[in-house]
Tab-separated table of C-alpha atoms in Angstrom:
chain	number	residue	atom	x	y	z
M	1	MET	CA	49.235	-42.578	10.383
M	2	ALA	CA	45.983	-43.047	12.221
M	3	ALA	CA	43.020	-41.060	10.912
M	4	GLU	CA	39.653	-39.772	12.004
M	5	ARG	CA	36.824	-39.126	9.469
M	6	ASP	CA	34.537	-36.075	9.991
M	7	ARG	CA	31.554	-35.380	7.759
M	8	ILE	CA	29.924	-31.946	7.354
M	9	GLY	CA	27.272	-31.582	4.673
M	10	SER	CA	28.460	-33.560	1.691
M	11	VAL	CA	32.169	-32.951	2.319
M	12	SER	CA	34.337	-35.588	3.969
M	13	CYS	CA	37.700	-34.543	5.323
M	14	VAL	CA	40.441	-36.574	6.944
M	15	CYS	CA	41.987	-34.720	9.886
M	16	PRO	CA	45.334	-36.263	10.926
M	17	LYS	CA	46.046	-37.161	14.554
M	18	PRO	CA	49.398	-36.275	16.149
M	19	ILE	CA	52.208	-38.882	15.827
M	20	VAL	CA	54.171	-39.638	18.973
M	21	SER	CA	57.921	-40.309	18.468
M	22	THR	CA	61.113	-40.378	20.509
M	23	LYS	CA	63.524	-39.509	17.652
M	24	GLY	CA	64.116	-35.927	18.603
M	25	GLU	CA	62.805	-32.419	18.481
M	26	TRP	CA	63.365	-32.044	14.703
M	27	LEU	CA	60.981	-34.898	14.026
M	28	MET	CA	58.377	-33.383	16.355
M	29	ASN	CA	58.540	-30.065	14.454
M	30	SER	CA	58.069	-31.852	11.144
M	31	ILE	CA	55.137	-33.779	12.499
M	32	PHE	CA	53.555	-30.582	13.928
M	33	MET	CA	53.693	-28.861	10.520
M	34	THR	CA	52.121	-31.891	8.861
M	35	VAL	CA	49.274	-31.875	11.354
M	36	LEU	CA	48.739	-28.085	11.005
M	37	LYS	CA	48.544	-28.250	7.192
M	38	GLY	CA	46.086	-31.089	7.326
M	39	ALA	CA	43.867	-29.339	9.863
M	40	SER	CA	43.884	-26.098	7.818
M	41	LEU	CA	42.758	-27.951	4.712
M	42	CYS	CA	40.020	-29.628	6.703
M	43	LEU	CA	38.830	-26.271	8.117
M	44	ALA	CA	38.784	-24.670	4.672
M	45	LEU	CA	36.670	-27.499	3.302
M	46	ILE	CA	34.270	-27.217	6.236
M	47	VAL	CA	33.840	-23.434	5.853
M	48	GLY	CA	33.347	-23.730	2.114
M	49	SER	CA	30.744	-26.428	2.640
M	50	VAL	CA	28.814	-24.325	5.168
M	51	ALA	CA	28.823	-21.320	2.811
M	52	SER	CA	27.585	-23.494	-0.023
M	53	VAL	CA	24.746	-24.893	2.089
M	54	ARG	CA	23.806	-21.363	3.245
M	55	ALA	CA	23.758	-20.052	-0.338
M	56	GLN	CA	21.417	-22.857	-1.298
M	57	THR	CA	18.941	-21.764	1.414
M	58	VAL	CA	18.828	-18.064	0.352
M	59	ASP	CA	15.966	-17.189	-2.013
M	60	LEU	CA	17.829	-15.090	-4.566
M	61	ASP	CA	14.647	-14.173	-6.425
M	62	ASP	CA	13.233	-12.779	-3.199
M	63	GLN	CA	16.444	-10.863	-2.492
M	64	LEU	CA	16.355	-9.353	-5.970
M	65	ALA	CA	12.697	-8.341	-5.642
M	66	TYR	CA	13.370	-6.738	-2.253
M	67	GLN	CA	16.293	-4.698	-3.556
M	68	ARG	CA	14.475	-3.699	-6.750
M	69	GLY	CA	11.433	-2.743	-4.683
M	70	ILE	CA	13.502	-0.329	-2.597
M	71	GLU	CA	14.994	1.277	-5.712
M	72	ALA	CA	11.561	1.508	-7.350
M	73	VAL	CA	10.080	3.427	-4.403
M	74	ILE	CA	12.969	5.886	-4.173
M	75	TRP	CA	12.912	6.400	-7.954
M	76	SER	CA	9.148	6.886	-8.143
M	77	ILE	CA	8.444	9.114	-5.116
M	78	PRO	CA	7.925	12.313	-7.171
M	79	ALA	CA	5.486	10.618	-9.543
M	80	ILE	CA	3.499	8.656	-6.958
M	81	SER	CA	3.271	11.654	-4.617
M	82	ILE	CA	1.783	14.007	-7.228
M	83	ARG	CA	-0.426	11.247	-8.637
M	84	GLY	CA	-1.896	10.737	-5.163
M	85	LEU	CA	-2.446	14.466	-4.741
M	86	GLN	CA	-4.368	14.655	-8.017
M	87	GLN	CA	-6.506	11.635	-7.123
M	88	ALA	CA	-7.235	13.037	-3.660
M	89	THR	CA	-8.335	16.341	-5.174
M	90	PHE	CA	-10.832	14.601	-7.435
M	91	LYS	CA	-12.094	12.328	-4.640
M	92	ASP	CA	-12.290	14.848	-1.798
M	93	TYR	CA	-13.772	17.735	-3.783
M	94	GLY	CA	-15.684	16.002	-6.565
M	95	VAL	CA	-13.772	17.810	-9.303
M	96	SER	CA	-12.259	16.680	-12.591
M	97	TRP	CA	-9.748	17.783	-15.217
M	98	ASN	CA	-9.638	21.555	-15.850
M	99	ASP	CA	-11.670	22.358	-12.715
M	100	VAL	CA	-10.044	24.630	-10.120
M	101	VAL	CA	-9.993	24.073	-6.355
M	102	LEU	CA	-9.675	27.566	-4.867
M	103	PHE	CA	-9.244	27.906	-1.115
M	104	SER	CA	-11.033	30.913	0.381
M	105	LYS	CA	-8.870	30.632	3.519
M	106	PRO	CA	-5.332	29.396	4.271
M	107	ALA	CA	-4.743	25.697	4.874
M	108	THR	CA	-5.351	24.138	8.300
M	109	PRO	CA	-4.469	20.730	9.833
M	110	LYS	CA	-7.396	19.044	8.064
M	111	HIS	CA	-5.697	19.902	4.755
M	112	GLU	CA	-2.999	17.246	4.746
M	113	LEU	CA	-0.385	18.746	2.445
M	114	LEU	CA	3.381	18.302	2.449
M	115	THR	CA	5.054	21.273	4.219
M	116	ALA	CA	2.315	23.725	3.242
M	117	ASN	CA	2.223	27.303	4.484
M	118	ASN	CA	-0.683	28.679	6.515
M	119	GLN	CA	-0.509	32.291	5.350
M	120	VAL	CA	-1.845	32.411	1.782
M	121	PRO	CA	-4.721	30.348	0.296
M	122	TYR	CA	-3.887	27.796	-2.406
M	123	MET	CA	-5.524	26.965	-5.709
M	124	PHE	CA	-5.018	23.730	-7.679
M	125	THR	CA	-5.874	22.562	-11.168
M	126	TYR	CA	-5.023	19.438	-13.176
M	127	LEU	CA	-4.853	18.969	-16.950
M	128	ASN	CA	-5.065	15.791	-19.025
M	129	LEU	CA	-3.572	16.203	-22.504
M	130	ARG	CA	-4.623	12.828	-23.908
M	131	GLN	CA	-7.534	14.462	-25.725
M	132	GLY	CA	-5.401	17.326	-27.023
M	133	PRO	CA	-3.892	20.687	-25.962
M	134	VAL	CA	-5.310	22.630	-23.019
M	135	VAL	CA	-5.277	26.401	-22.516
M	136	VAL	CA	-4.715	28.099	-19.151
M	137	GLU	CA	-5.332	31.842	-19.133
M	138	ILE	CA	-3.367	33.568	-16.389
M	139	PRO	CA	-4.750	37.057	-15.669
M	140	ALA	CA	-2.454	40.076	-15.705
M	141	ALA	CA	-1.374	41.399	-12.319
M	142	GLY	CA	-4.276	43.288	-10.794
M	143	ALA	CA	-4.357	46.574	-8.953
M	144	LYS	CA	-4.958	44.787	-5.633
M	145	ALA	CA	-3.806	41.201	-6.210
M	146	LEU	CA	-1.171	39.060	-7.924
M	147	LEU	CA	-0.978	35.392	-8.880
M	148	PHE	CA	2.130	33.271	-8.332
M	149	GLY	CA	2.707	29.596	-8.962
M	150	SER	CA	4.091	26.783	-11.079
M	151	PHE	CA	2.954	24.057	-13.448
M	152	ILE	CA	4.687	20.685	-13.122
M	153	ASP	CA	4.644	17.407	-15.038
M	154	ASN	CA	3.852	13.886	-13.857
M	155	TRP	CA	7.369	13.615	-12.354
M	156	GLN	CA	6.999	16.948	-10.536
M	157	THR	CA	9.531	18.518	-12.879
M	158	PRO	CA	8.773	22.264	-12.888
M	159	ILE	CA	7.711	23.165	-16.428
M	160	VAL	CA	6.733	26.814	-16.252
M	161	ASP	CA	6.344	29.484	-13.575
M	162	VAL	CA	3.521	32.018	-14.000
M	163	GLY	CA	2.730	35.498	-12.721
M	164	PRO	CA	5.149	38.356	-12.004
M	165	SER	CA	8.049	35.946	-11.370
M	166	GLY	CA	7.102	33.675	-14.280
M	167	GLU	CA	7.168	33.614	-18.063
M	168	ASP	CA	4.447	36.241	-18.447
M	169	GLU	CA	6.155	38.623	-15.965
M	170	GLY	CA	2.800	39.707	-14.588
M	171	ARG	CA	1.367	40.684	-17.956
M	172	GLY	CA	-0.813	37.585	-18.109
M	173	ALA	CA	-0.787	35.036	-20.904
M	174	LYS	CA	-2.605	32.186	-22.589
M	175	TYR	CA	-0.397	29.210	-21.787
M	176	LEU	CA	-0.985	26.381	-24.277
M	177	PHE	CA	-0.001	22.963	-22.895
M	178	LEU	CA	0.821	20.531	-25.711
M	179	PRO	CA	0.842	16.714	-25.406
M	180	PRO	CA	3.909	14.613	-26.248
M	181	GLY	CA	4.661	14.539	-29.967
M	182	TYR	CA	2.198	17.305	-30.869
M	183	SER	CA	3.017	18.545	-34.371
M	184	GLU	CA	0.038	20.682	-35.408
M	185	PRO	CA	0.538	24.419	-36.068
M	186	ILE	CA	0.439	26.622	-32.967
M	187	PRO	CA	-2.263	29.322	-33.156
M	188	ASP	CA	-1.211	32.937	-32.708
M	189	GLY	CA	-1.587	34.537	-29.304
M	190	TYR	CA	-0.539	31.552	-27.201
M	191	LEU	CA	2.556	30.771	-25.174
M	192	PRO	CA	3.254	27.106	-26.063
M	193	VAL	CA	4.448	24.679	-23.387
M	194	ARG	CA	5.536	21.296	-24.741
M	195	MET	CA	5.150	18.377	-22.344
M	196	GLU	CA	6.872	14.972	-22.150
M	197	GLY	CA	3.936	13.450	-20.267
M	198	TYR	CA	0.147	13.746	-20.443
M	199	ILE	CA	-0.700	14.960	-16.919
M	200	VAL	CA	-0.027	18.544	-15.814
M	201	SER	CA	-0.542	19.814	-12.251
M	202	ALA	CA	-0.580	23.387	-10.985
M	203	ALA	CA	-0.463	25.021	-7.569
M	204	LEU	CA	-1.033	28.775	-7.518
M	205	ARG	CA	-1.352	31.409	-4.801
M	206	PRO	CA	-3.431	34.586	-5.133
M	207	VAL	CA	-1.684	37.251	-3.054
M	208	PRO	CA	-3.036	40.672	-2.002
M	209	ALA	CA	-1.040	43.659	-3.270
M	210	ASN	CA	-1.047	47.431	-2.954
M	211	GLY	CA	-3.280	47.439	0.096
M	212	GLY	CA	-5.647	44.792	-1.267
M	213	THR	CA	-7.434	42.304	0.959
M	214	ALA	CA	-7.752	38.530	1.024
M	215	GLU	CA	-11.216	38.979	-0.489
M	216	ASP	CA	-9.703	41.019	-3.335
M	217	ALA	CA	-7.201	38.252	-4.022
M	218	HIS	CA	-9.896	35.561	-3.933
M	219	SER	CA	-12.045	37.462	-6.419
M	220	TYR	CA	-9.073	38.162	-8.686
M	221	ALA	CA	-8.087	34.452	-8.752
M	222	GLN	CA	-11.417	33.592	-10.354
M	223	GLN	CA	-10.305	35.366	-13.527
M	224	LEU	CA	-8.238	32.244	-14.259
M	225	LYS	CA	-9.598	30.207	-17.188
M	226	VAL	CA	-8.919	26.588	-18.151
M	227	TYR	CA	-10.320	24.939	-21.298
M	228	PRO	CA	-9.390	22.644	-24.207
M	229	LEU	CA	-7.901	24.357	-27.232
M	230	ALA	CA	-10.633	22.721	-29.274
M	231	ASN	CA	-13.168	24.897	-27.404
M	232	ALA	CA	-11.178	28.124	-27.621
M	233	ALA	CA	-13.768	29.857	-29.816
M	234	ALA	CA	-16.444	29.486	-27.125
M	235	PRO	CA	-14.968	28.018	-23.911
M	236	LYS	CA	-17.252	26.933	-21.108
M	237	PRO	CA	-16.871	28.855	-17.829
M	238	THR	CA	-14.201	27.393	-15.587
M	239	ARG	CA	-15.605	25.605	-12.567
M	240	PHE	CA	-14.295	26.770	-9.168
M	241	VAL	CA	-14.746	24.745	-5.955
M	242	ASP	CA	-13.845	26.094	-2.502
M	243	GLY	CA	-11.444	23.693	-0.778
M	244	SER	CA	-11.323	25.351	2.649
M	245	ALA	CA	-14.216	23.662	4.434
M	246	LYS	CA	-13.536	19.992	3.668
M	247	PRO	CA	-10.661	17.693	4.698
M	248	TYR	CA	-8.007	17.085	2.052
M	249	HIS	CA	-6.084	13.769	2.108
M	250	THR	CA	-3.141	14.261	-0.249
M	251	LEU	CA	-0.212	12.643	1.570
M	252	PRO	CA	1.725	9.741	0.027
M	253	VAL	CA	0.376	6.405	1.238
M	254	TYR	CA	3.118	3.897	2.024
M	255	ASP	CA	1.186	0.655	1.551
M	256	ALA	CA	0.495	-1.975	-1.123
M	257	SER	CA	-1.242	0.620	-3.295
M	258	TRP	CA	2.163	2.184	-4.052
M	259	PHE	CA	3.194	-0.487	-6.532
M	260	ARG	CA	-0.287	-0.660	-8.090
M	261	GLU	CA	-0.135	3.073	-8.766
M	262	LEU	CA	3.389	2.738	-10.087
M	263	ALA	CA	2.295	0.006	-12.503
M	264	ALA	CA	-0.620	2.159	-13.666
M	265	MET	CA	1.620	5.184	-14.209
M	266	VAL	CA	4.137	3.112	-16.180
M	267	ASN	CA	1.352	2.015	-18.504
M	268	GLU	CA	-0.240	5.452	-18.874
M	269	GLU	CA	2.734	7.742	-19.451
M	270	PRO	CA	5.509	7.712	-22.086
M	271	VAL	CA	8.826	6.183	-21.055
M	272	ARG	CA	11.655	8.699	-21.025
M	273	GLU	CA	15.158	7.885	-22.199
M	274	ARG	CA	16.584	8.544	-18.737
M	275	ASP	CA	14.289	5.890	-17.183
M	276	LYS	CA	14.904	2.904	-19.467
M	277	VAL	CA	17.273	1.177	-17.062
M	278	MET	CA	14.672	1.369	-14.307
M	279	MET	CA	11.978	0.062	-16.648
M	280	GLY	CA	14.066	-3.063	-17.152
M	281	MET	CA	14.535	-3.438	-13.403
M	282	LEU	CA	10.795	-3.072	-12.725
M	283	ALA	CA	10.123	-6.190	-14.798
M	284	SER	CA	11.723	-8.288	-12.041
M	285	ILE	CA	8.910	-7.249	-9.654
M	286	GLY	CA	6.155	-7.758	-12.220
M	287	ILE	CA	5.738	-4.193	-13.518
M	288	GLU	CA	5.880	-3.996	-17.318
M	289	ARG	CA	4.209	-1.909	-19.974
M	290	GLY	CA	1.260	-3.691	-21.532
M	291	LYS	CA	0.989	-6.279	-18.763
M	292	PRO	CA	-1.223	-6.378	-15.644
M	293	PHE	CA	0.496	-6.112	-12.273
M	294	GLN	CA	-0.572	-9.197	-10.326
M	295	PRO	CA	1.888	-9.980	-7.512
M	296	ASP	CA	1.352	-13.219	-5.633
M	297	ALA	CA	1.306	-13.259	-1.836
M	298	LYS	CA	5.040	-13.911	-1.580
M	299	MET	CA	5.946	-11.044	-3.918
M	300	GLN	CA	3.571	-8.653	-2.173
M	301	LYS	CA	5.107	-9.491	1.213
M	302	THR	CA	8.560	-8.772	-0.196
M	303	LEU	CA	7.456	-5.475	-1.727
M	304	ASP	CA	5.788	-4.454	1.524
M	305	ALA	CA	9.118	-4.952	3.311
M	306	ALA	CA	10.930	-3.023	0.578
M	307	LEU	CA	8.498	-0.123	0.937
M	308	VAL	CA	9.113	0.121	4.687
M	309	ASP	CA	12.877	0.216	4.246
M	310	ALA	CA	12.737	2.613	1.291
M	311	ARG	CA	10.866	5.078	3.474
M	312	ARG	CA	13.438	4.647	6.245
M	313	ILE	CA	16.212	5.341	3.738
M	314	MET	CA	14.518	8.526	2.509
M	315	GLN	CA	13.935	9.670	6.090
M	316	HIS	CA	17.608	9.093	6.874
M	317	TYR	CA	18.621	11.114	3.805
M	318	PHE	CA	16.211	13.881	4.840
M	319	GLU	CA	17.722	14.073	8.322
M	320	GLU	CA	21.396	13.582	7.498
M	321	SER	CA	22.151	14.665	3.910
M	322	THR	CA	19.603	17.206	2.685
M	323	PHE	CA	20.556	20.300	4.691
M	324	VAL	CA	23.616	22.161	5.942
M	325	PRO	CA	23.880	24.918	8.590
M	326	TRP	CA	22.991	28.401	7.316
M	327	TRP	CA	25.308	29.932	9.937
M	328	PRO	CA	28.484	28.138	11.091
M	329	GLY	CA	27.679	26.017	14.131
M	330	SER	CA	23.944	26.719	13.883
M	331	GLN	CA	21.131	24.158	13.913
M	332	TRP	CA	19.137	26.242	11.413
M	333	MET	CA	19.613	24.633	8.026
M	334	SER	CA	19.159	25.305	4.325
M	335	LEU	CA	19.385	23.032	1.292
M	336	SER	CA	22.917	21.740	0.950
M	337	PRO	CA	25.164	22.904	-1.914
M	338	SER	CA	25.494	19.260	-2.992
M	339	THR	CA	21.706	19.017	-3.387
M	340	MET	CA	21.452	22.333	-5.214
M	341	ARG	CA	24.376	21.442	-7.477
M	342	VAL	CA	22.477	18.498	-8.962
M	343	ALA	CA	18.945	19.937	-8.660
M	344	HIS	CA	19.135	21.604	-12.090
M	345	GLN	CA	15.849	23.519	-11.802
M	346	PHE	CA	14.584	20.656	-9.625
M	347	THR	CA	14.682	18.118	-12.446
M	348	PHE	CA	17.707	16.419	-10.814
M	349	GLU	CA	18.802	15.504	-14.333
M	350	THR	CA	22.258	16.637	-15.404
M	351	PRO	CA	24.277	15.725	-18.514
M	352	ASP	CA	25.901	12.912	-16.533
M	353	ALA	CA	23.206	11.441	-14.293
M	354	LEU	CA	19.709	11.348	-12.871
M	355	TRP	CA	20.292	12.033	-9.156
M	356	ILE	CA	17.605	9.798	-7.696
M	357	ASP	CA	18.583	9.909	-4.014
M	358	ALA	CA	18.824	13.709	-3.915
M	359	ARG	CA	15.545	13.969	-5.837
M	360	ALA	CA	13.769	11.692	-3.352
M	361	GLY	CA	15.086	12.232	0.175
M	362	GLY	CA	16.455	15.646	-0.716
M	363	VAL	CA	13.190	17.196	-1.953
M	364	TYR	CA	10.117	15.230	-3.043
M	365	TYR	CA	9.888	13.079	0.072
M	366	TYR	CA	8.743	16.170	1.961
M	367	ALA	CA	7.719	18.784	-0.643
M	368	THR	CA	5.686	19.352	-3.807
M	369	PHE	CA	5.291	22.051	-6.470
M	370	LEU	CA	8.771	23.505	-6.478
M	371	PRO	CA	9.275	26.449	-8.852
M	372	LYS	CA	11.393	26.274	-11.962
M	373	LYS	CA	13.381	29.249	-10.707
M	374	LEU	CA	13.938	30.164	-7.083
M	375	GLY	CA	13.176	33.816	-6.525
M	376	GLY	CA	14.403	36.180	-3.865
M	377	GLY	CA	10.926	36.755	-2.461
M	378	SER	CA	11.271	34.254	0.364
M	379	PHE	CA	13.762	32.024	2.150
M	380	TYR	CA	13.132	28.936	4.259
M	381	LEU	CA	15.200	27.837	7.250
M	382	VAL	CA	14.665	24.258	8.446
M	383	GLY	CA	15.020	23.294	12.101
M	384	LEU	CA	15.406	19.555	12.739
M	385	ARG	CA	17.423	19.727	15.956
M	386	ASP	CA	17.704	21.688	19.179
M	387	SER	CA	20.751	23.619	20.389
M	388	ALA	CA	22.275	20.356	21.679
M	389	GLY	CA	22.023	18.747	18.261
M	390	GLN	CA	19.164	16.392	19.162
M	391	LEU	CA	16.169	15.794	16.893
M	392	LEU	CA	13.079	17.626	18.139
M	393	ASP	CA	10.988	15.444	20.458
M	394	GLY	CA	7.201	15.880	20.515
M	395	GLN	CA	7.055	14.960	24.197
M	396	ALA	CA	9.400	17.786	25.223
M	397	THR	CA	8.908	21.566	25.292
M	398	TYR	CA	11.146	23.944	23.336
M	399	ARG	CA	11.667	27.692	23.110
M	400	LEU	CA	12.695	29.795	20.119
M	401	ARG	CA	13.630	33.395	20.870
M	402	VAL	CA	12.889	35.440	17.747
M	403	PRO	CA	14.876	38.711	17.830
M	404	ALA	CA	13.010	42.009	17.893
M	405	VAL	CA	14.218	42.799	14.395
M	406	VAL	CA	14.045	40.113	11.718
M	407	PRO	CA	15.421	41.034	8.272
M	408	ALA	CA	12.188	40.169	6.466
M	409	LYS	CA	10.607	43.109	4.647
M	410	ASP	CA	7.149	41.534	4.468
M	411	PHE	CA	6.781	39.115	7.395
M	412	TRP	CA	8.155	35.984	9.046
M	413	SER	CA	6.483	32.751	10.154
M	414	ALA	CA	7.416	29.615	12.110
M	415	ILE	CA	5.418	26.441	11.355
M	416	VAL	CA	5.496	23.024	13.055
M	417	TYR	CA	5.407	19.874	10.887
M	418	ASP	CA	4.895	16.267	11.898
M	419	SER	CA	8.187	14.393	11.352
M	420	ASP	CA	6.298	11.332	10.164
M	421	SER	CA	3.784	12.864	7.754
M	422	LYS	CA	5.670	16.081	6.801
M	423	ALA	CA	2.300	17.863	7.086
M	424	PHE	CA	0.852	20.130	9.783
M	425	VAL	CA	0.708	18.530	13.226
M	426	CYS	CA	-2.850	17.438	14.033
M	427	ALA	CA	-4.018	17.700	17.642
M	428	GLY	CA	-6.583	14.912	17.399
M	429	PRO	CA	-8.039	13.371	14.211
M	430	CYS	CA	-6.839	15.421	11.247
M	431	ASP	CA	-10.301	15.547	9.631
M	432	THR	CA	-11.583	17.669	12.517
M	433	ALA	CA	-8.385	19.264	13.876
M	434	ASP	CA	-8.325	23.040	14.027
M	435	ASN	CA	-5.248	23.639	16.194
M	436	VAL	CA	-2.701	26.369	15.584
M	437	VAL	CA	0.088	25.141	13.281
M	438	GLY	CA	2.400	28.143	13.421
M	439	LEU	CA	2.968	31.709	14.496
M	440	SER	CA	4.102	34.753	12.550
M	441	SER	CA	4.932	38.429	12.863
M	442	PHE	CA	1.245	39.102	12.187
M	443	GLU	CA	0.398	37.504	15.563
M	444	LYS	CA	3.293	39.148	17.425
M	445	PRO	CA	1.179	42.048	18.846
M	446	ALA	CA	-0.989	39.498	20.693
M	447	MET	CA	1.989	37.587	22.114
M	448	LYS	CA	3.825	38.209	25.376
M	449	GLN	CA	7.059	39.980	24.406
M	450	ASN	CA	10.395	40.430	26.149
M	451	GLY	CA	11.699	43.799	27.275
M	452	ASP	CA	14.012	44.110	24.263
M	453	GLY	CA	11.177	43.484	21.825
M	454	SER	CA	12.120	39.872	21.124
M	455	VAL	CA	9.449	37.206	21.439
M	456	ASP	CA	9.698	33.644	22.769
M	457	LEU	CA	7.817	30.989	20.775
M	458	TYR	CA	7.078	27.682	22.505
M	459	PHE	CA	6.584	24.261	20.921
M	460	GLY	CA	5.414	21.280	22.938
M	461	PRO	CA	2.476	19.151	24.083
M	462	LYS	CA	1.300	21.794	26.590
M	463	ALA	CA	1.480	25.598	26.698
M	464	PRO	CA	3.695	27.104	29.420
M	465	ALA	CA	1.588	29.075	31.890
M	466	GLY	CA	1.029	32.623	30.690
M	467	PHE	CA	2.366	31.921	27.181
M	468	GLU	CA	-0.706	30.402	25.549
M	469	LYS	CA	-0.568	32.976	22.719
M	470	ASN	CA	3.115	32.171	22.130
M	471	TRP	CA	2.589	28.404	21.851
M	472	VAL	CA	2.226	25.936	18.966
M	473	PRO	CA	1.095	22.414	19.980
M	474	THR	CA	3.077	19.340	18.947
M	475	ALA	CA	0.445	16.875	20.210
M	476	GLY	CA	3.235	14.655	21.517
M	477	LYS	CA	4.479	13.982	17.970
M	478	ASN	CA	8.091	14.329	16.875
M	479	PHE	CA	8.362	17.384	14.686
M	480	PHE	CA	10.512	19.810	12.731
M	481	LEU	CA	10.222	23.532	12.030
M	482	ILE	CA	10.363	25.741	8.980
M	483	PHE	CA	11.061	29.406	9.638
M	484	ARG	CA	10.092	31.434	6.569
M	485	LEU	CA	11.333	34.927	5.809
M	486	TYR	CA	9.229	36.778	3.232
M	487	GLY	CA	11.147	39.589	1.615
M	488	PRO	CA	14.515	38.611	3.145
M	489	GLU	CA	16.958	41.512	3.372
M	490	LYS	CA	20.706	42.055	3.148
M	491	ALA	CA	21.417	41.323	6.821
M	492	PHE	CA	20.056	37.832	6.334
M	493	PHE	CA	22.062	37.011	3.224
M	494	ASP	CA	25.341	38.494	4.467
M	495	LYS	CA	24.696	36.637	7.746
M	496	SER	CA	25.299	39.646	9.945
M	497	TRP	CA	21.948	38.762	11.546
M	498	LYS	CA	21.574	35.368	13.197
M	499	MET	CA	18.613	33.394	14.515
M	500	PRO	CA	19.179	31.681	17.902
M	501	ASP	CA	18.832	27.895	17.986
M	502	VAL	CA	15.785	26.202	19.429
M	503	GLU	CA	16.356	25.368	23.107
M	504	LYS	CA	14.906	22.471	25.068
M	505	ILE	CA	13.169	23.598	28.261
M	506	PRO	CA	14.084	21.437	31.306
């Protein structure tokens, strides 16, 4: 039998040539099968050789670092987000631990906060328990103002709610925040709060009540006190700084600083049992307790790529998995039952698992300071898409017809958020932007209304003629909406009332 030798890579294979014979059809069939078997073996050897050569050219260390980098970002988003917010507060307002940033006015576009509201001023404070326990005195509900809010840990796990809907039920209390492993006796008169980490963050809202004014609420909020337990006998006055006038840059930064901050956090905070597997995985990208994080240029390039794709993955989860329709067939959404089932007071830790994807893309990618317990005082509807099911486009103009009667005892509001930043849309540089970010029932008297008492809200790059008071600018940026109902009533929960979908204007 004649033969031909082919060489691919390091594999040599002999592929038989057909034999010509005149002894009949049966011999030709036998020869054909011999040729086919030989050719198949040759092809298999060739394919195997190519795969082997390809495997030798793939950098498996780089692949591992890329994959671990993606998982590290998704796992760490709650911690890095709140860490950045704390650092921005100190940098932008010149404050430190135990100081309080108290806004005298509601937030505006220059206050870059994840999905903030623009109706009630915020106040923030941060505690560091490395030097010992810290006391936060929450005042009792006042005649003309109340205080609501939550304290969270370094993973944004809600630890305690305060005020009328919190542990003190509006009676006020001295909350005593204790560092990990604290074993000293607890003094009388305090409400102890044991922490698993050293850093505590709080976001509170002073709210007018019983005919009180915004000024009443602002004055009442300054009754809050923060001081070390060691100074309880004679605490220094709490320092308050107004955050309204200056820009506030709190948004997560998706750049090389992410992994530096992650390495710092890993070295500063105790490791929790639930996170030990991830701690082992972080070692493959150079993040270990007790060691400096010093990625070389190749590793940093890989981590940069991982960061980009991790953000894309969280955005995809946000758009496709986080929400479900509130009404059948509606584009107005609420948190999905699957997300709420594993949220477990927004720890996302159940007896069986730590639900990292739901924790990231489902909540902390776009929000901060969730309460330990959801109350019935408000409800948020999220609008990502128009009536045709398309994501909202910042270059287009849309209309939302709000019915004359909305089942919200207190008020309603509709706010536009930048799809990229998850903060207020900025018309121009955010540091100087002062554009309208939303509209509410408070502004309805100034808007042009329909004959039946309904009102059309417009969202787009330019106001429709004659509807300037009904318009919220999108500045050409892709966006989403949150429609908030404060004091939602029975018709909302039994779904006998329905909000129309957002419609694209031709």
